[in-house]
């Protein structure tokens, strides 16, 4: 991160130092970069604006187009962004510059909208320096408001003075703005001018003048404000006079004029006794409380007994800030003498505020004859928490009515008191039924495991409420010790709700065992022992615990049980705790003819998929399966809602198929939108068409925005057809039969090829059929189906399925560039090694041929490949899992050749029945391969790397990869990144290449090296190094870039800046080595001396003695790019 | 004496009670007890802002709609048809809040009006049910809190996930989450990530348009009144009604719309109802000064180290919703803590909340989501908006409720309003 900032900075600085561009060009360049994509770029852009300076800002302002006559967007980004930027600390110089610029631009601007825009900038950046230029706009009807706002934000006496002067002659809206502004500025000098306006006939003006006078709070305004409030009967009026009066009093208090403020508060308290004025009286009470602080408690206690309940409630609210033992005593005293309603409210207030000193009084109130008081006391005891009060509380419960029992229960839920559960348990037997139920709930809620026996004694109580309360309390309390008792209880319980409570308790208790398998075994063992009709009671317990054995048991029960067993089993499966029940649920959905079972199982299946951790691709396959079985729109809608969460291209297409079905249209539309908008890489005609259709049909409260979002997405989508369907779902258009292999085909004459193609097509029509939107191989033997078109770099999706032939011969694959193959096979073919799974590059000899993991779905189920091929590399995702990671596909037809640059794609048939569907392909832009210049051709150079393949290379072809036609080694996750060698050996040669470094990058060009050992010593290493990096400042000169490591130093200082390409030529001839970097010879030496006399680094370099070897890139853990690599072998004549 | 045919419940009360010497007026909340709603005891309301959102408020809270108010005549017509005979229609909210027959004022205008109307309603002695986001700026929020409390009003914000319903993508109500957080099983401090990966869609596509052409104002709309306190800008239909959220003058895009829904519950279960974060960091493209744009990430940090991360684009999948040093919680109450439910059962439930607004009004109790905690959760939204708007990370003083050492940011806290709309205290 630090590095990025630093490099950004250097680039910006570098640009400025040698910048020859005119101001207009600079502005144009700058505007092209608006808006900045992040804060880093924003900072850079803003520094650019600062660099262009005042004239630049003024020029930008003059570029603003009249409304409707052009696009000001990037100008607004630039200037608005600059205003925000300079408003932060440390930018004072630029802020002043911007004020200067905006003020000058204001004078030149002719459009009102532009002036308003510039004034808004001054509102953000202006200080006293903006006052004089804003002043002029205070007399302009349209711009007075904005200018006044800007001056309010400036908030200095100079700004206020200007506002006051402008007020003398102002009219209309402008006058309103100024009056308000003066009030906001609290400009005392304005009082005399404002006072007459407070009596204006114009309600708006009066309102603002009253507000301004109140906010300024000059004692001279008292009479005006008081009379206006009184005139408004101390209630709300459009002139807000009462509020202004209150504000005035508040400001007085803030200005250390408490006495006057208090007087106003008192007069309001006295003068607003009508109920319609209660809110004003309340405000006065608050004002008074604020002024008097703790001394207001007397007032508050009186207010708490007022006849108006709203006022009473307010008084109790304000009291909270002043609770002390002394004031608590006052409140207690008040409560005793008050009406029960008031007494209750006071007790509640004391309880809420934890007024411990009130405890004796509250305990006493538990015995009150008044219900309200009693309930308040119960609540208060609960929230204050007190052990001594516990017995009293329990007594209240024992003797109380339903309401009181509930209140005590709630209090006991939250009360902090030691021994609470003991006390509750002890009191249980003597409680009446309702209180027993409540007490049991308390024990459960507080998870009092040690009291579970007390609860057990009520699980068979005659009273249903008590019984249910006891059973419910068991779950949070139960431990493994209670299991035997719970199991027998399950046996003896019959009513559904009660059964479920016991089941929950058993699940909780079983969970005490750490081991999952043990949990299931325990329950299964128990289940074994009970009669058949009781077994279903255990299903939901098993569903909660999960595991293979549990699943088998429940699944078997569904298959063989009676109706009741079946129902319980399918319910349990549908609620299974993990994804393992999916296939069983699917099987039931598929097989059952009972629509209730289907509904239950299918919904369970969808739920399971939704909860699973499957990759989106896998989820989609499962949801497609589900869709085939869905019978009702409700089920289908449920599926589409899940599809919407799978953000893949095939999911987008799948959802799009339902846009025309009325019942599913809206869910499909939501899904299409959700998926498409989740990834900018979803591009092309298919996406375009689906989004346009969605825009047409989508409805709902947010549809307006959603349509806008989709339109925006479409507008920003790059041109191009993107993914296209390789298979139209109906017939084999676009496909043909297979003729021989690419090499043989290339040798054939056009006539022969045409003839063979005709025969092959005929065979194809026998072997391949289209059924239900799937391509199925029905033939025998080998007969690939091939695209009529040739493809180079591609991204494709294809679903495939191998049928179970019973002989474990299932085998197929996808040929890329006419070459075998991305493997697909029956993973049970262990004799052939198929247990490694599908998706590997089966025919690779040198590069990896096995997938990284097994991600196959069972035989007979659909799988999905997501294949990306770029250059000679292939990446494969199987069912969303990465199985082949950027691996070279070798040329099977001729090992001496790299993979063909383009060829047909083939769906392989290998004797067994196989099906394909949903085939989509996108052609990727392909880098132009590097070609030798005519001169180099004549001289006998040979290309080692042209940007499309790594056929000339060996060694670490995993960390060295091709990106955008460049050879790149990325900073490895571990190790040094390893070495990449030529396939051939070279002695004397001219090696030309280009390279690009990252900060601190380190690599090396090995020459005359063996394939093993440290190339710098076993061969020689010509350094490739960002030797200007700080970390390398202590290097020896024989370690600089271009040096023959440890042997001969090179000249430093000829590397291009980081991020630019360097061109280097290394000439090796006998003992002579020459390195030319960017046109400068930085090394021209002879190793003969070192051979004889030893090396600079004093180390042994056996490589000095070698006269040939491999050339290689020697990785040292950093990211480096190479390109255009060619060699002239001087030993070959 | 002629009969007043529009005689309201209050008039009736006044007249009948006038004969009883001991009382002048019996307040509505004394009649009948809890759970009993006599027709004469049913609370009444007026809805201000009766566009698509305001019409949702018609059935809220088992109260009777007495009046509706809007600056668009078409909205008024539609609403009047929905409510039925007898409902009064207004174009100016100040007339509505003075109707004696109205107990509660519902505010469903765009957010730039919320502060003013709610504060005026408080001054007129009305209780308030206000749409989210509570206010458009932090300053307006502070003033509204003061106005509501000064006049002793009951206020509720119209989001509810802190106390009821399944909380969007979480697949669970907030109560068990609160319980879990309070239990300490996850450890402390916590990091909460709110974004598509955890089931919350920020509607990042709710953005404004730049370079809009001025258009004539349609005859049914009082555009000047629609703008109210907001700066004057030429009319374009995209600036008003359903798409106004795309402009900083009125709201803040998807963050403005969904922000308080998602953040209020988080603030609640983190126990931050009385405070605000000390910093907000952003990762976003530069914002246009007028039109709201998209953003990638907003990170709030509280003084104790708790963090809330808003993941705008939602690229991160399978991330925990809450992450603490001792454990993680994923949507659907999944956790890496084994046997969580059972461990949790041993802890007490969170304190009950007052979740019936009618009860709160009648008994003058503070509603679960009120002006104070609502203002704090709206401050999260408004802090994020300020940082986005300015394009920089900001530090905040949660006591003074001001940004630290940043004049520009503080100019966004109290934005001057257009005359004659002011939030007079």
Coordinates of C-alpha atoms in Angstrom, one line a residue, chain A residues 34-39 42 45-46 67-73 76-78 80-81 84-85 87-89 113 117 120 122-127 142 149 152-154 173 176-177 180 184 204 207-208 211 235-238 240 243-244 246-247 250-251 275-276 278-280 282-283 286 308-310 313-314 317-318 410 413-414 444-447 475-479 508-509 511-512 613 647 673-675 677-680 701-702 704-706 708-709 712, chain B residues 10 14 24-25 27-30 92-95 97-98 100 120 122-125 127 143 146 149-154 179 196 201 203-207 209-214 224 231-234 238 242-246 282-291 294 296 313 315 317-318 334 339 342 345-352 363-366 389-392 405-409 411-412 414-425:
Chain A
X34 CA -13.2 12.3 -13.5
X35 CA -14.6 10.9 -11.3
X36 CA -11.7 9.4 -9.4
X37 CA -12.1 5.8 -8.8
X38 CA -10.9 5.9 -5.2
X39 CA -9.4 8.3 -2.6
X42 CA -8.9 11.6 -5.9
X45 CA -6.4 14.5 -9.3
X46 CA -6.9 17.2 -6.7
X67 CA -28.5 24.0 -18.6
X68 CA -29.6 21.6 -21.4
X69 CA -26.8 22.8 -23.7
X70 CA -24.0 20.4 -22.8
X71 CA -22.6 18.1 -20.2
X72 CA -21.0 19.7 -17.1
X73 CA -20.6 16.4 -15.3
X76 CA -18.8 19.5 -11.5
X77 CA -16.8 16.5 -10.3
X78 CA -13.6 18.5 -10.7
X80 CA -17.0 20.2 -6.5
X81 CA -14.3 17.6 -5.6
X84 CA -14.5 19.3 -0.6
X85 CA -10.9 18.5 -0.8
X87 CA -12.1 22.2 3.1
X88 CA -10.0 19.8 5.2
X89 CA -7.2 20.8 7.5
X113 CA -27.3 28.3 -12.6
X117 CA -23.0 26.5 -8.5
X120 CA -22.4 26.7 -3.4
X122 CA -18.0 29.2 -1.6
X123 CA -20.5 27.9 0.9
X124 CA -18.1 25.0 1.3
X125 CA -14.7 26.8 1.2
X126 CA -15.4 30.4 2.0
X127 CA -14.2 32.2 5.1
X142 CA -32.4 34.4 -7.4
X149 CA -26.5 30.4 3.1
X152 CA -24.1 31.7 7.3
X153 CA -21.6 29.0 6.9
X154 CA -18.8 31.5 7.0
X173 CA -37.6 35.8 -0.3
X176 CA -36.4 36.1 4.6
X177 CA -33.1 34.6 4.0
X180 CA -32.9 33.9 9.2
X184 CA -28.4 32.0 12.9
X204 CA -43.3 34.1 7.2
X207 CA -41.8 33.8 12.1
X208 CA -38.2 34.3 11.0
X211 CA -36.7 33.2 15.6
X235 CA -49.6 26.9 21.4
X236 CA -48.3 26.2 17.9
X237 CA -48.9 28.9 15.3
X238 CA -47.4 29.3 11.9
X240 CA -43.8 29.6 15.8
X243 CA -41.1 28.1 20.3
X244 CA -39.3 31.3 19.7
X246 CA -38.9 29.1 24.7
X247 CA -35.7 29.3 22.6
X250 CA -33.0 28.8 26.7
X251 CA -30.5 31.1 25.1
X275 CA -54.7 20.6 28.4
X276 CA -54.2 21.8 24.9
X278 CA -49.6 20.7 27.9
X279 CA -46.7 20.4 25.5
X280 CA -45.7 24.0 26.1
X282 CA -43.9 20.4 29.5
X283 CA -41.3 22.4 27.6
X286 CA -37.9 21.0 31.1
X308 CA -52.6 15.9 33.3
X309 CA -51.1 12.4 32.9
X310 CA -48.9 13.6 29.9
X313 CA -45.1 11.4 32.6
X314 CA -42.8 14.1 31.5
X317 CA -38.9 11.4 32.8
X318 CA -37.0 14.5 33.7
X410 CA -41.0 -11.3 34.1
X413 CA -36.5 -13.5 34.4
X414 CA -34.2 -10.5 34.7
X444 CA -36.2 -23.0 32.4
X445 CA -35.4 -19.5 31.4
X446 CA -32.5 -19.3 33.8
X447 CA -31.3 -22.7 32.7
X475 CA -34.8 -28.1 27.1
X476 CA -32.5 -25.4 28.5
X477 CA -31.9 -27.4 31.6
X478 CA -31.4 -30.9 30.3
X479 CA -27.9 -32.6 30.4
X508 CA -30.3 -30.7 24.0
X509 CA -29.3 -33.4 26.4
X511 CA -25.7 -32.6 22.6
X512 CA -23.8 -32.9 25.9
X613 CA -21.9 -24.7 1.2
X647 CA -24.3 -15.8 -9.4
X673 CA -31.5 -8.9 -12.4
X674 CA -29.8 -10.0 -9.3
X675 CA -27.4 -12.3 -11.1
X677 CA -25.9 -7.0 -11.8
X678 CA -23.7 -9.0 -9.5
X679 CA -20.9 -9.2 -11.9
X680 CA -19.8 -6.8 -14.7
X701 CA -42.2 -1.0 -5.4
X702 CA -38.5 -0.7 -6.3
X704 CA -38.3 2.1 -11.0
X705 CA -34.8 2.0 -9.5
X706 CA -34.2 -1.6 -10.6
X708 CA -32.7 2.3 -13.9
X709 CA -30.0 0.0 -12.6
X712 CA -27.2 1.6 -16.4
Chain B
X10 CA -62.7 15.6 20.5
X14 CA -65.3 18.5 25.0
X24 CA -62.8 20.1 32.0
X25 CA -61.4 17.6 29.5
X27 CA -57.6 13.1 28.2
X28 CA -58.0 10.3 25.7
X29 CA -55.7 7.9 27.4
X30 CA -57.7 7.7 30.6
X92 CA -49.5 22.6 3.7
X93 CA -48.4 20.5 6.7
X94 CA -48.6 23.4 9.1
X95 CA -52.4 23.4 8.8
X97 CA -50.4 19.7 12.7
X98 CA -52.8 22.2 14.2
X100 CA -57.1 19.4 17.2
X120 CA -43.1 21.5 14.2
X122 CA -43.7 18.3 18.4
X123 CA -44.2 22.0 19.0
X124 CA -47.8 21.6 18.2
X125 CA -48.2 18.8 20.8
X127 CA -46.8 12.5 18.8
X143 CA -32.4 19.7 16.9
X146 CA -34.4 18.5 21.5
X149 CA -38.0 16.0 24.4
X150 CA -38.6 19.6 25.2
X151 CA -42.3 19.2 24.4
X152 CA -42.6 15.7 26.0
X153 CA -43.7 14.0 22.8
X154 CA -43.6 10.3 21.9
X179 CA -28.7 -12.1 23.6
X196 CA -24.7 -8.7 0.3
X201 CA -28.4 -5.6 -0.2
X203 CA -29.2 -1.1 -3.3
X204 CA -26.0 0.5 -4.4
X205 CA -27.7 1.1 -7.8
X206 CA -29.9 3.8 -6.2
X207 CA -27.9 6.6 -7.7
X209 CA -28.2 11.3 -12.6
X210 CA -25.8 14.0 -13.6
X211 CA -26.5 16.6 -16.3
X212 CA -30.2 16.6 -16.0
X213 CA -32.0 19.0 -18.3
X214 CA -34.4 21.6 -16.7
X224 CA -41.3 25.1 -4.4
X231 CA -31.5 24.5 -2.3
X232 CA -33.4 25.6 -5.4
X233 CA -32.4 23.6 -8.5
X234 CA -34.3 23.5 -11.8
X238 CA -35.8 12.3 -11.7
X242 CA -39.6 7.7 -6.3
X243 CA -36.1 8.7 -7.5
X244 CA -35.2 11.6 -5.2
X245 CA -32.9 9.4 -3.2
X246 CA -30.2 9.8 -5.8
X282 CA -14.6 5.0 3.1
X283 CA -13.6 3.2 0.0
X284 CA -15.5 4.7 -2.8
X285 CA -15.3 6.4 -6.2
X286 CA -15.4 10.2 -6.0
X287 CA -18.9 11.5 -5.5
X288 CA -20.6 14.1 -7.7
X289 CA -21.5 17.2 -5.7
X290 CA -25.2 16.8 -6.5
X291 CA -25.9 13.2 -7.6
X294 CA -21.9 4.1 -5.5
X296 CA -17.5 -0.1 -2.0
X313 CA -20.8 -4.1 -3.7
X315 CA -18.3 -9.2 -3.4
X317 CA -19.2 -14.2 0.1
X318 CA -19.4 -16.5 3.2
X334 CA -24.9 -20.4 12.1
X339 CA -23.6 -26.1 20.4
X342 CA -27.5 -24.6 24.3
X345 CA -29.9 -20.9 26.9
X346 CA -28.0 -20.3 30.1
X347 CA -28.0 -16.6 29.7
X348 CA -30.9 -14.2 30.4
X349 CA -33.0 -12.7 27.7
X350 CA -32.4 -9.1 26.8
X351 CA -34.5 -6.5 28.5
X352 CA -38.1 -6.3 27.1
X363 CA -49.2 5.6 28.6
X364 CA -46.5 8.1 27.7
X365 CA -43.8 5.6 27.5
X366 CA -40.7 5.9 25.3
X389 CA -19.7 13.1 -0.1
X390 CA -16.4 14.6 0.8
X391 CA -14.3 11.6 -0.4
X392 CA -12.3 11.2 2.8
X405 CA -10.5 18.9 13.0
X406 CA -12.4 19.1 9.7
X407 CA -14.3 22.3 8.8
X408 CA -15.6 20.9 5.6
X409 CA -17.2 17.9 7.3
X411 CA -20.3 22.3 7.3
X412 CA -22.3 19.2 6.3
X414 CA -25.6 21.9 9.9
X415 CA -26.5 22.8 6.3
X416 CA -28.4 26.1 6.1
X417 CA -31.9 25.7 4.9
X418 CA -33.8 27.7 2.3
X419 CA -36.2 30.4 3.8
X420 CA -38.5 30.2 5.5
X421 CA -37.8 26.7 6.6
X422 CA -35.8 26.7 9.7
X423 CA -35.6 24.3 12.5
X424 CA -36.4 26.8 15.2
X425 CA -35.8 25.2 18.5

